[in-house]
Coordinates of C-alpha atoms in Angstrom, one line a residue:
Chain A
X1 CA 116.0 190.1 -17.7
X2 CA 118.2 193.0 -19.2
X3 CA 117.1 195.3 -21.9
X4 CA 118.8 198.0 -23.2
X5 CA 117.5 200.5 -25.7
X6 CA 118.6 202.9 -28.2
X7 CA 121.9 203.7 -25.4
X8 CA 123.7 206.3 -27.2
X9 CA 127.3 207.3 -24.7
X10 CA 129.3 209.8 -25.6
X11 CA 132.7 211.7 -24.8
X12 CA 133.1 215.2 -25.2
X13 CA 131.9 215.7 -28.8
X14 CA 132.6 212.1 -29.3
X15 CA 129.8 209.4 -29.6
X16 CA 131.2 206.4 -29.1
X17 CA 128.0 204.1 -28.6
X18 CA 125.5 205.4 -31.3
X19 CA 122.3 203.8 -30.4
X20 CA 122.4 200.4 -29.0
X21 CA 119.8 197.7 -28.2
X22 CA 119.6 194.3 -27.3
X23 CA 117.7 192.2 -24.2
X24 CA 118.9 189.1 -23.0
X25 CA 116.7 186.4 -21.4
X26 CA 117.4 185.3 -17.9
X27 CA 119.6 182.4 -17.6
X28 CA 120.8 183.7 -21.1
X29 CA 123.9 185.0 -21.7
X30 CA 124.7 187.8 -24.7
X31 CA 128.1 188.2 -26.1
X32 CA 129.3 191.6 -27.8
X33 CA 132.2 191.0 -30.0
X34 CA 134.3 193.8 -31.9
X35 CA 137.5 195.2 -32.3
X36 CA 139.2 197.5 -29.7
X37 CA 137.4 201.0 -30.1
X38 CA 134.4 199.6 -31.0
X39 CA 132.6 200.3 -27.9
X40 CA 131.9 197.0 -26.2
X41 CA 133.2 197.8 -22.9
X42 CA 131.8 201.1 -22.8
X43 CA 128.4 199.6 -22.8
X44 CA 129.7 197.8 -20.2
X45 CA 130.8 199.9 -17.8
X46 CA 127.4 201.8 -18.9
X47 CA 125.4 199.1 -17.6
X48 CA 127.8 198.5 -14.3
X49 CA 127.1 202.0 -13.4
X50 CA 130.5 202.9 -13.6
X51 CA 129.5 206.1 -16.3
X52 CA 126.9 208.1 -15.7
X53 CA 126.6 209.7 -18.7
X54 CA 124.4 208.1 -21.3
X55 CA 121.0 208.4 -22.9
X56 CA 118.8 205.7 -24.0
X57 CA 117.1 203.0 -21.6
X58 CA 119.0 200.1 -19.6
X59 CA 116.6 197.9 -17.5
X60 CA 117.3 194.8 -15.5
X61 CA 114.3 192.6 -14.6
X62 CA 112.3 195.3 -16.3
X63 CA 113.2 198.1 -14.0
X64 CA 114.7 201.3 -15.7
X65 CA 118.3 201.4 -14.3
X66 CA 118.8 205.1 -12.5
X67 CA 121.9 207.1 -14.0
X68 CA 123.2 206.8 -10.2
X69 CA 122.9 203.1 -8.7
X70 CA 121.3 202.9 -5.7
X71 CA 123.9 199.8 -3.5
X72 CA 120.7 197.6 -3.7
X73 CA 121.4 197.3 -7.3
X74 CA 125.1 196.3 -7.0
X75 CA 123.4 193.0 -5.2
X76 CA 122.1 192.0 -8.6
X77 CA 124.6 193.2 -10.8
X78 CA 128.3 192.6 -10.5
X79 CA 131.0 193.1 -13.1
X80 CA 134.5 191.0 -13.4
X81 CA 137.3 192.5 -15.3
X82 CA 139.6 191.9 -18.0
X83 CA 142.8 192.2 -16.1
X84 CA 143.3 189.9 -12.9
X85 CA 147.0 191.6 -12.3
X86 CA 145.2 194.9 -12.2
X87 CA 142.0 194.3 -10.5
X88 CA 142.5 193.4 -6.7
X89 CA 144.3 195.0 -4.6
X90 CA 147.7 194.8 -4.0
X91 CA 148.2 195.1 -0.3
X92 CA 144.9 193.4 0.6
X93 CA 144.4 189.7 1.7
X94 CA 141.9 187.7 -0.6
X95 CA 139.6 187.6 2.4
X96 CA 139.5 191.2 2.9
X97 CA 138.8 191.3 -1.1
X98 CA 136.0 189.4 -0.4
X99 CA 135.0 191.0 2.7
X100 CA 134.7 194.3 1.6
X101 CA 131.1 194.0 -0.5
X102 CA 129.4 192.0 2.5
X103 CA 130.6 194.7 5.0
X104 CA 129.4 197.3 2.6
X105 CA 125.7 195.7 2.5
X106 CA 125.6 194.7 5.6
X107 CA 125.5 191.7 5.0
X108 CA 125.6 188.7 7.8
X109 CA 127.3 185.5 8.2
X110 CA 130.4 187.1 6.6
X111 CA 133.1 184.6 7.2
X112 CA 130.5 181.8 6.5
X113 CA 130.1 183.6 2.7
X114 CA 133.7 184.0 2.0
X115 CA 134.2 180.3 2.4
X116 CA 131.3 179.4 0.9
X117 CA 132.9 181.9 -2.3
X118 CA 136.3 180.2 -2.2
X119 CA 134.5 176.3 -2.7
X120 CA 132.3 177.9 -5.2
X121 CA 135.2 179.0 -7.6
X122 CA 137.3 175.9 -6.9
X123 CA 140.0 177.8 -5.0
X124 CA 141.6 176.1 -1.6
X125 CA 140.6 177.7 1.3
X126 CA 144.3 178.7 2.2
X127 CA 144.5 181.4 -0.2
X128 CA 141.8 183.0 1.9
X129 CA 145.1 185.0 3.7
X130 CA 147.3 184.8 0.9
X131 CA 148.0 188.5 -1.2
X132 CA 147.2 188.5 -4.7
X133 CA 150.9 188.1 -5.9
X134 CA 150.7 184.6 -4.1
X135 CA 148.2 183.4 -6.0
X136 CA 148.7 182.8 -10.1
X137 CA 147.0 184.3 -12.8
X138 CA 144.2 181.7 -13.3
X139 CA 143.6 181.9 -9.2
X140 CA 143.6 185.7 -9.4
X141 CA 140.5 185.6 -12.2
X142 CA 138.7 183.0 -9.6
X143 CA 139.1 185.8 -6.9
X144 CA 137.6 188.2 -8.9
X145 CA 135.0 185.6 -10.2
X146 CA 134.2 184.8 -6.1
X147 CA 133.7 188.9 -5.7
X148 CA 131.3 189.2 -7.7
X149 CA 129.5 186.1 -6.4
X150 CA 129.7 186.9 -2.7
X151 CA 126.9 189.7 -3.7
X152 CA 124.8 186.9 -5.2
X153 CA 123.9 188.6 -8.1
X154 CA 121.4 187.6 -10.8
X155 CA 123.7 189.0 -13.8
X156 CA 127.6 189.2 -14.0
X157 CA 128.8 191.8 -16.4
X158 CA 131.9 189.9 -17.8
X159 CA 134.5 192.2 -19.8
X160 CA 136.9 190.0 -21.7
X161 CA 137.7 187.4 -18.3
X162 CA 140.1 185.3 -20.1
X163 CA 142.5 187.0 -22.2
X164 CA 145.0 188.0 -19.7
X165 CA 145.2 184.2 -19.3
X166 CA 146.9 181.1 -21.0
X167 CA 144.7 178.8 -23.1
X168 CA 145.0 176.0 -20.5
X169 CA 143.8 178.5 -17.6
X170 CA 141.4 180.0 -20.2
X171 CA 140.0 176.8 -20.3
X172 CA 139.4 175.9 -16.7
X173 CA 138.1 179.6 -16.1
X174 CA 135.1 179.1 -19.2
X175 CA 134.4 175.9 -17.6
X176 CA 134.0 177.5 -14.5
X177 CA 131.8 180.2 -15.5
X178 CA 128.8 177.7 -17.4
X179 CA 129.4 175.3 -13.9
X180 CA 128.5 178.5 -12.2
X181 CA 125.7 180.1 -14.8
X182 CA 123.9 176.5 -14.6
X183 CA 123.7 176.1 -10.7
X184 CA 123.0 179.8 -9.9
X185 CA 120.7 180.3 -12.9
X186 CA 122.6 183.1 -13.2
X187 CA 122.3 185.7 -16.9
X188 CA 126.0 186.8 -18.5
X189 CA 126.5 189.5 -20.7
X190 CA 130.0 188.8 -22.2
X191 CA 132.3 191.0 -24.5
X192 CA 135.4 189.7 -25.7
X193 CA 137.3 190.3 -29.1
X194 CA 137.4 186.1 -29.5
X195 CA 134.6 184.6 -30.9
X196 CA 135.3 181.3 -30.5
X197 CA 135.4 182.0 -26.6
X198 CA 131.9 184.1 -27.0
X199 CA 130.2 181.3 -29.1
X200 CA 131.4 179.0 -26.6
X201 CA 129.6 180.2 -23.4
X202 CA 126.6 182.5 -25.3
X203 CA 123.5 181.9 -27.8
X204 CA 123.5 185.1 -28.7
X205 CA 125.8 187.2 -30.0
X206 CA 126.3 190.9 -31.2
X207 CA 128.5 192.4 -33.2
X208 CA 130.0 195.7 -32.8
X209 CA 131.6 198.2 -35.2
X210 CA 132.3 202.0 -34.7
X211 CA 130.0 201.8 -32.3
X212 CA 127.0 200.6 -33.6
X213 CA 125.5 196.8 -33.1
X214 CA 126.0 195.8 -37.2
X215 CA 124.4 192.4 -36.0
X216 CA 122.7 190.0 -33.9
X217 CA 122.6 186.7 -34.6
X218 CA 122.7 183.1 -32.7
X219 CA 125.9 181.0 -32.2
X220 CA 125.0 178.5 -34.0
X221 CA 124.1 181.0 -37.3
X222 CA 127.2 182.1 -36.6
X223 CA 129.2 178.7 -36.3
X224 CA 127.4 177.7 -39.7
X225 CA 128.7 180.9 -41.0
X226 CA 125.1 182.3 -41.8
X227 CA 126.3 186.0 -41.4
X228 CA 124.6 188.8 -42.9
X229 CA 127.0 191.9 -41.8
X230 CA 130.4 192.0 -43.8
X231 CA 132.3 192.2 -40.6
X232 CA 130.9 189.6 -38.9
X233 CA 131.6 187.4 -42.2
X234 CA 135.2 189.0 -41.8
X235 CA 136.0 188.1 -38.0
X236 CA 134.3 184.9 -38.8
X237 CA 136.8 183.9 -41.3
X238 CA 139.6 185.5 -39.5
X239 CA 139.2 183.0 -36.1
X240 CA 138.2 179.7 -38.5
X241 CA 141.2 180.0 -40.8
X242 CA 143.7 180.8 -37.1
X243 CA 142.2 178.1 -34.7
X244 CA 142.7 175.0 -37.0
X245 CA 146.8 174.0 -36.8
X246 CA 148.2 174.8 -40.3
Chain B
X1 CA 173.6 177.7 -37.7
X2 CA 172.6 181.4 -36.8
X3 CA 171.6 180.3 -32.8
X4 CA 172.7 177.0 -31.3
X5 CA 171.6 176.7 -27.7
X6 CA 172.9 173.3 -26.3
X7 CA 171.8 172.3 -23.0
X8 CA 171.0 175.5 -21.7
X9 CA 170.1 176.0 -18.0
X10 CA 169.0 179.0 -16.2
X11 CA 168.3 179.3 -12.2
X12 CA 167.3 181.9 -9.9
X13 CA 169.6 182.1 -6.7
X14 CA 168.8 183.8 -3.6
X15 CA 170.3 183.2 -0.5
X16 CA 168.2 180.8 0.9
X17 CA 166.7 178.9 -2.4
X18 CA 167.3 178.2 -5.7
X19 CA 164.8 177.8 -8.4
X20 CA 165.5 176.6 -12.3
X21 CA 163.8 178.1 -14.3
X22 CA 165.3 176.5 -17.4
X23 CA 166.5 173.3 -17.4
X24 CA 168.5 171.6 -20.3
X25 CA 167.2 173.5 -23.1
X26 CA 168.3 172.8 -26.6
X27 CA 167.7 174.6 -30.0
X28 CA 169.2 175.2 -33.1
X29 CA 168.3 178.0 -35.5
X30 CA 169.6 179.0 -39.4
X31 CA 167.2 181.5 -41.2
X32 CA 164.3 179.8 -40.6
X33 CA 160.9 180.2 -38.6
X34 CA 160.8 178.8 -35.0
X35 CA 157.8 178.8 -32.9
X36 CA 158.4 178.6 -29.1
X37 CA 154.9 177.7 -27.3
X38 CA 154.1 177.1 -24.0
X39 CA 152.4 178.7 -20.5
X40 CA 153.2 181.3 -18.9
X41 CA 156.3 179.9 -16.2
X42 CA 157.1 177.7 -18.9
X43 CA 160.8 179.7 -19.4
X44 CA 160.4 180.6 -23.2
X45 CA 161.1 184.2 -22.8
X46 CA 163.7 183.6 -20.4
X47 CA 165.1 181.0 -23.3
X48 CA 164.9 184.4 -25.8
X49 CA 166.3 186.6 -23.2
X50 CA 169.3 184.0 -22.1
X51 CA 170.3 184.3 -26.1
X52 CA 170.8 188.3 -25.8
X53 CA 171.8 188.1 -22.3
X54 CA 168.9 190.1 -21.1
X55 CA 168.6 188.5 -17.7
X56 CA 168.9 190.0 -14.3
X57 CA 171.9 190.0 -12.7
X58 CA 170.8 187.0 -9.8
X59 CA 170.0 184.7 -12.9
X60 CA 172.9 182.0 -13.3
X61 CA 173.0 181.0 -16.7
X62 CA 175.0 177.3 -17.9
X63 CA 174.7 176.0 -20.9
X64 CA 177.2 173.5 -23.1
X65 CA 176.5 175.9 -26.2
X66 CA 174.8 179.0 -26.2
X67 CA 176.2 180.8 -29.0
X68 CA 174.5 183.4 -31.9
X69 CA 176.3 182.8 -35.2
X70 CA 179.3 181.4 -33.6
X71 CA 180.3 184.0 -31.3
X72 CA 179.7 182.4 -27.7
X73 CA 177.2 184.5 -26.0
X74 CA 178.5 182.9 -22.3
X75 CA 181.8 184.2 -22.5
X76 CA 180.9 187.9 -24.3
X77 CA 181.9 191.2 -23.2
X78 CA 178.9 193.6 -23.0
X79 CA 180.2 195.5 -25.4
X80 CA 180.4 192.8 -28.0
X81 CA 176.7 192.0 -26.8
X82 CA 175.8 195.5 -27.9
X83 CA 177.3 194.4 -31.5
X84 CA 174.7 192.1 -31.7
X85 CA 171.8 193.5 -29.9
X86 CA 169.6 195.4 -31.6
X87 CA 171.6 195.7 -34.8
X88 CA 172.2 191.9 -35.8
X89 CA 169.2 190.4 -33.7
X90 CA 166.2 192.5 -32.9
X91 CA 163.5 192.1 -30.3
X92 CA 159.9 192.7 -30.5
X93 CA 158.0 193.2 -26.8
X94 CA 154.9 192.7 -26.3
X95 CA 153.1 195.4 -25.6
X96 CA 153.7 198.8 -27.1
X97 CA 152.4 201.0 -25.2
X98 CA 155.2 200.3 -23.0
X99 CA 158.4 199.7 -25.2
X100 CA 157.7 203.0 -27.1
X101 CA 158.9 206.4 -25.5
X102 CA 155.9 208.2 -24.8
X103 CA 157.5 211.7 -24.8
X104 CA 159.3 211.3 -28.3
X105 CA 157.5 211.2 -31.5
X106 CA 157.6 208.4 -33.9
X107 CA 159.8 209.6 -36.5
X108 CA 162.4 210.1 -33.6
X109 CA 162.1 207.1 -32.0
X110 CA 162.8 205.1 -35.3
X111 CA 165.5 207.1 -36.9
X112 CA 167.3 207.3 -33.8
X113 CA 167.4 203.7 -34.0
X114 CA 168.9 203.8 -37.5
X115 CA 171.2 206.5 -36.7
X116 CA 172.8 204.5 -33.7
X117 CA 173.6 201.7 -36.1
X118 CA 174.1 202.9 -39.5
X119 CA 175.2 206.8 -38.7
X120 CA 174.4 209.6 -40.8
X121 CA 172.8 212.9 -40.7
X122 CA 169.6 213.3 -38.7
X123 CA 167.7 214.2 -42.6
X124 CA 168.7 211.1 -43.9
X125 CA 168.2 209.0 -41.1
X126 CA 164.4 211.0 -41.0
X127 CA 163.7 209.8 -44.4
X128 CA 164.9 206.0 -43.5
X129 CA 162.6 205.8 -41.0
X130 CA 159.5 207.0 -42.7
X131 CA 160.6 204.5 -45.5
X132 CA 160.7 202.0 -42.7
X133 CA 157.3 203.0 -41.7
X134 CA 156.2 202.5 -45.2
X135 CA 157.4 199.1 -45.5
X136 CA 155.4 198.2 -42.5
X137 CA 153.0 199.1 -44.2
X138 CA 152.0 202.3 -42.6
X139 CA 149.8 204.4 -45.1
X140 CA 150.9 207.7 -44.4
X141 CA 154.0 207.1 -42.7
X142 CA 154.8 211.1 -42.9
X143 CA 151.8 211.9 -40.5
X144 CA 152.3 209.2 -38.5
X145 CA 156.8 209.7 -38.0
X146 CA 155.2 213.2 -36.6
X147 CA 152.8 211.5 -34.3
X148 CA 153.8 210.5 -30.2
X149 CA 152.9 206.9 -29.5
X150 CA 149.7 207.6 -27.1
X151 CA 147.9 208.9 -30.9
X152 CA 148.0 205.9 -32.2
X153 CA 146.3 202.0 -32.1
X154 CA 148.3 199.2 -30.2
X155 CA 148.3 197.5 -33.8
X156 CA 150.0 200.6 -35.1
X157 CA 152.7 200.8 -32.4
X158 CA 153.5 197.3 -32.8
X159 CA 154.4 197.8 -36.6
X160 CA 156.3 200.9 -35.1
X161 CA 158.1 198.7 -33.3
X162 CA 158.5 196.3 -35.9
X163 CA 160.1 199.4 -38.3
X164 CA 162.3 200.2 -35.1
X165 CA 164.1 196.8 -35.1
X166 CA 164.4 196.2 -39.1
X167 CA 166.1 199.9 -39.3
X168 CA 169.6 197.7 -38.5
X169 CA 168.8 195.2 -41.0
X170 CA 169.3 192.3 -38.6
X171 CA 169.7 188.4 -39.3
X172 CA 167.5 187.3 -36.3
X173 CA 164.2 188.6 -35.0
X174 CA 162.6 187.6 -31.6
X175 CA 158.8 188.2 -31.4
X176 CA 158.2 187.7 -27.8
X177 CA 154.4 187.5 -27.8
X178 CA 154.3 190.4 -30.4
X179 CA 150.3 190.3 -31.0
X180 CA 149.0 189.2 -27.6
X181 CA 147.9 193.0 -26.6
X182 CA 146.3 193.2 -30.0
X183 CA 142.9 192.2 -31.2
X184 CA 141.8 189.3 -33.1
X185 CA 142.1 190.9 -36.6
X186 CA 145.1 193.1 -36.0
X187 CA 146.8 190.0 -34.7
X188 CA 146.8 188.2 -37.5
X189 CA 148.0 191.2 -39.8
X190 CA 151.1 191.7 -37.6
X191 CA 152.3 188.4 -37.9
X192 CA 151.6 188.0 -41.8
X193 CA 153.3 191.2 -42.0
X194 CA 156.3 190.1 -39.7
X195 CA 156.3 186.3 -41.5
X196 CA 156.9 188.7 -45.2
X197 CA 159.6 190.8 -44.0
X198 CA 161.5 187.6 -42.5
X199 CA 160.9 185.9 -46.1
X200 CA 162.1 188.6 -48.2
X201 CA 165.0 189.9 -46.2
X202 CA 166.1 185.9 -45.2
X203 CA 166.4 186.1 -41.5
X204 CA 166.0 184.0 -38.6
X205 CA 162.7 184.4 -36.6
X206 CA 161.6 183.4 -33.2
X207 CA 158.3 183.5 -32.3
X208 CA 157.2 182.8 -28.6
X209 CA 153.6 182.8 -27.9
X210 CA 151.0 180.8 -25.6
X211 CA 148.3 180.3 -28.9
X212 CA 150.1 177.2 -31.0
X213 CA 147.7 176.6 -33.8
X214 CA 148.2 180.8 -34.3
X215 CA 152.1 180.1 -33.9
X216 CA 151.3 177.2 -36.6
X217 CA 150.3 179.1 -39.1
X218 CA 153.2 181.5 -39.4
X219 CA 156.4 179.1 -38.5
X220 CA 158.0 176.1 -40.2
X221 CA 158.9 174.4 -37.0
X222 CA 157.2 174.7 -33.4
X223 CA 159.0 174.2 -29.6
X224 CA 156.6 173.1 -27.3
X225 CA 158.0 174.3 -23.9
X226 CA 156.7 172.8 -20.5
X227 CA 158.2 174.2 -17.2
X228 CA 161.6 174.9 -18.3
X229 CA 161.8 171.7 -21.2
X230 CA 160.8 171.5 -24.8
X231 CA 158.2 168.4 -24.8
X232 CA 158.4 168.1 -28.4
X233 CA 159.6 169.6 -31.4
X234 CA 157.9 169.7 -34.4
X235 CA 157.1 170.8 -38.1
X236 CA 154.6 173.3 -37.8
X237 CA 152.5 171.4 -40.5
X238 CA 152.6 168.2 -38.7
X239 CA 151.4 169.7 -35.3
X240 CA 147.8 167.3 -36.1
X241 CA 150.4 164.5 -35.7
X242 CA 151.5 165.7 -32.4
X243 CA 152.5 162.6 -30.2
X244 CA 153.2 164.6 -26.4
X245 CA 150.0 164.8 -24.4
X246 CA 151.1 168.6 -23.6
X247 CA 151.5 169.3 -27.1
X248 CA 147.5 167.5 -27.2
X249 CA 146.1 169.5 -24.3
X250 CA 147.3 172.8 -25.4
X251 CA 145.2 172.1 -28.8
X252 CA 142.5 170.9 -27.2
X253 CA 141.8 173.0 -24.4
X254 CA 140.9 176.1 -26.9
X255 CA 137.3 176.9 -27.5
X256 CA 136.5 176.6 -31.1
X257 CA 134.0 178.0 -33.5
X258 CA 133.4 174.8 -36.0
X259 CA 133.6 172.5 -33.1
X260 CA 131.4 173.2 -30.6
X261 CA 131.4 171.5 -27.1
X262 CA 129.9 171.7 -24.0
X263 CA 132.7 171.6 -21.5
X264 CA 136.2 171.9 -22.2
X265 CA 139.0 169.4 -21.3
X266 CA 141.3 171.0 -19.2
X267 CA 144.9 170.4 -18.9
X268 CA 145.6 167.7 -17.1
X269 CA 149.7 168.1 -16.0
X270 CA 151.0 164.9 -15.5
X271 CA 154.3 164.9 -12.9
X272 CA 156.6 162.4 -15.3
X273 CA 156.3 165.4 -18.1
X274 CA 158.8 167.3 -16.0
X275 CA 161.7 164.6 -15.3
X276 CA 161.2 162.6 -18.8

């Protein structure tokens, strides 16, 4: 489903992705974990479109992504972001959030979608004409996660989705997201700096440092601690010796 | 007792409504290592920010006892609360990228916080603060004191910070959620280095957070706070033993690496938590 070779990004003299690959199978869902300034977003954003310059190869269902998106492609591929406070508009309804990509594509049987959106992320269907500072934190990240639905995409591009939240919310929102991977069949690519939340919802997981990929491995090599990078050794350690209660 | 907070209450009043935030709240503190857990909404800043009188001015505070090392924080002047702020209780923010100054470089920022409470010349108060930055364990705390705070990481500022608010040498330190802009491995080398300089110097710590087996690990006793209560208090070693369902939820709900499951259990707020 998504392949991406040798993807080398750079700014100014900088290169900040040195040669990444990886492919994910669909219905799959990859997780890229790393520190901050390790580059896991930036392959992110890469693959969203939202930088246009890098050199390598990303394909999605085997056809070679363009440097500029044509819209068809932001039908199939949809991105939710880190930051619910920061990522919908302030001044806008949630049902003009969600209208906006339908109306963009053309799409039909608008109102019909944005309801059908709302059920699918579990949020009532009076916060359709409520303004994001109605709504609370969790409920802002299950806008955002309806958004990127409405398009019916094949792959959400998720870039850290739950750590602006608490752990209870955290908890309903990862739920949410493997209810909605399992019905729609749909194929995550996941970057967070928690592993325990990446081993949770992937099989497969990278590791990023400096950017370069120092690993690949499954979730369950990792849970059984069968890591052959250093720094995947170290972060493993790290979140098994923090999650237990001293 | 360094902070005794006795049935402390804190509402929001606007003309038409009132809303407590905090209702009945009580804690005691000596130089020791308190954990205050709980959601966001769950008033545990607000608790911190009552005890420094940091609140806005449509916040009505009661409380029976609310004072910091027997002087009765109700009842202050703002200039006595400007004794204690800062120099004998300091407070760590969250996020540095917004509590530094971004037009002032490092050295500045931190010496001007030790000149404001201990005097001196600007040299000497210089050379405190890159001493400071040493014992935050900064490696090359010259280059850095002549650095602005966009040049360096969010783990960095946060032990900038941390040098800011030892430069008074005060008895208490709040951490309100001191690590949750940081990453995973930069987290957990804040708070070791925050839980050694509260050891060797014998202060008091606060530490509010949302992550309770993280809070665990670097506390001798946790408050569980749930809209505006504490649930339960406990040793921080005996949170395994914790009896409150809350308390239960909040450590269960976390993903986690050795135990794998398929679907979370998600909090499940029941409506006696809040009146019990």
């Amino acid at each position: 489903m998504i392949d991406v070779e040798n993807l080398r990004i750079r700014f100014g003299d900088r290169e900040v992705v040195k040669g990444v690959s990886f492919s994910v199978k669909k219905g799959d869902s990859f997780g890229i974990v790393g520190e901050s300034g390790s580059g896991k977003s930036t392959i992110l954003r890469a693959m969203a479109g939202l930088n246009e310059s890098w050199e390598g190869r990303i394909a999605f269902g085997g056809e070679p992504a363009a440097l500029k998106r044509p819209p068809g492609f932001f039908r199939r591929v949809q991105m939710v972001f880190q930051d619910p406070y920061g990522s919908l508009h302030p001044r806008q309804t949630i049902d003009r959030i969600l209208s906006e990509l339908p109306l963009v594509h053309g799409m039909d049987n608008i109102d019909k979608r944005i309801v059908q959106a709302l059920s699918d992320v579990a949020l009532p269907q009076a916060a359709r004409f409520r303004f994001p500072h109605q709504l609370s934190g969790g409920q802002r990240q299950r806008v955002a996660i309806a958004r990127a639905l409405i398009a019916d995409p094949q792959v959400l591009l998720l870039d850290e989705p739950t750590s602006a939240l608490d752990v209870s919310v955290q908890a309903e929102i990862l739920n949410l997201l493997s209810d909605l991977r399992e019905a729609r069949g749909l194929t995550y690519i996941l970057v967070s700096h928690n592993l325990a939340v990446i081993a949770h919802l992937c099989g497969q997981v990278g590791v990023m440092l400096n950017g370069e990929m120092v690993e690949q491995l499954s979730a369950e090599d990792l849970r059984a601690g069968k890591t052959s990078h250093a720094h995947t050794t170290e972060l493993r350690t790290l979140s098994v010796g923090l999650e237990e209660p001293a | 007792m360094l902070v005794d907070i006795q049935n402390l209450r804190i509402a929001f009043e606007s003309r038409s409504s009132r809303f407590e935030a905090v209702r009945g709240i009580s804690l005691s503190l000596g130089a020791e290592k308190l954990g205050i857990v709980g959601e966001s909404g769950s008033g545990k800043s607000l608790t911190a920010r009552a005890l420094m009188k940091l609140l806005p001015s449509n916040a009505a505070i009661t409380a029976d006892r609310l004072s910091f090392d027997g002087i009765d924080v109700l009842s202050a002047s703002e200039k006595q609360m400007r004794q204690i702020r800062g120099k004998r209780a300091g407070f760590i923010l969250q996020d540095p990228k917004y509590s530094l100054n971004p037009v002032m470089n490092i050295g500045r920022q931190v010496s001007e916080a030790w000149r404001t409470h201990k005097g001196g010349s600007k040299k000497q108060a210089l050379e405190a603060a890159i001493h400071l930055l040493d014992q935050v364990k900064i490696r090359n705390p010259r280059e850095v004191a002549a650095s602005y705070p966009h040049e360096v990481s969010g783990g960095m500022g946060q032990r900038v910070m941390i040098a800011m608010m030892l430069a008074p040498d005060p008895e208490l330190l709040i951490a309100d959620e001191p690590t949750s802009a940081l990453d995973a491995t930069v987290q957990a080398e804040i708070l070791r280095l925050i839980e050694e300089l509260v050891s060797e110097r014998n202060m008091g710590l606060i530490l509010i957070s949302h992550d309770l087996p993280l809070v665990s690990h670097f506390c001798d006793r946790v408050a569980v706070m749930y809209s505006g209560r504490v649930m339960e208090e406990l040793k921080a070693s005996e949170l395994l033993n914790a009896r409150h369902p809350y308390t239960k939820g909040l450590l269960n709900c976390m993903p986690s690496l050795t135990h794998p499951r398929d679907r979370l259990p998600v909090l499940n707020r029941d409506a006696s938590w809040l009146t019990a």
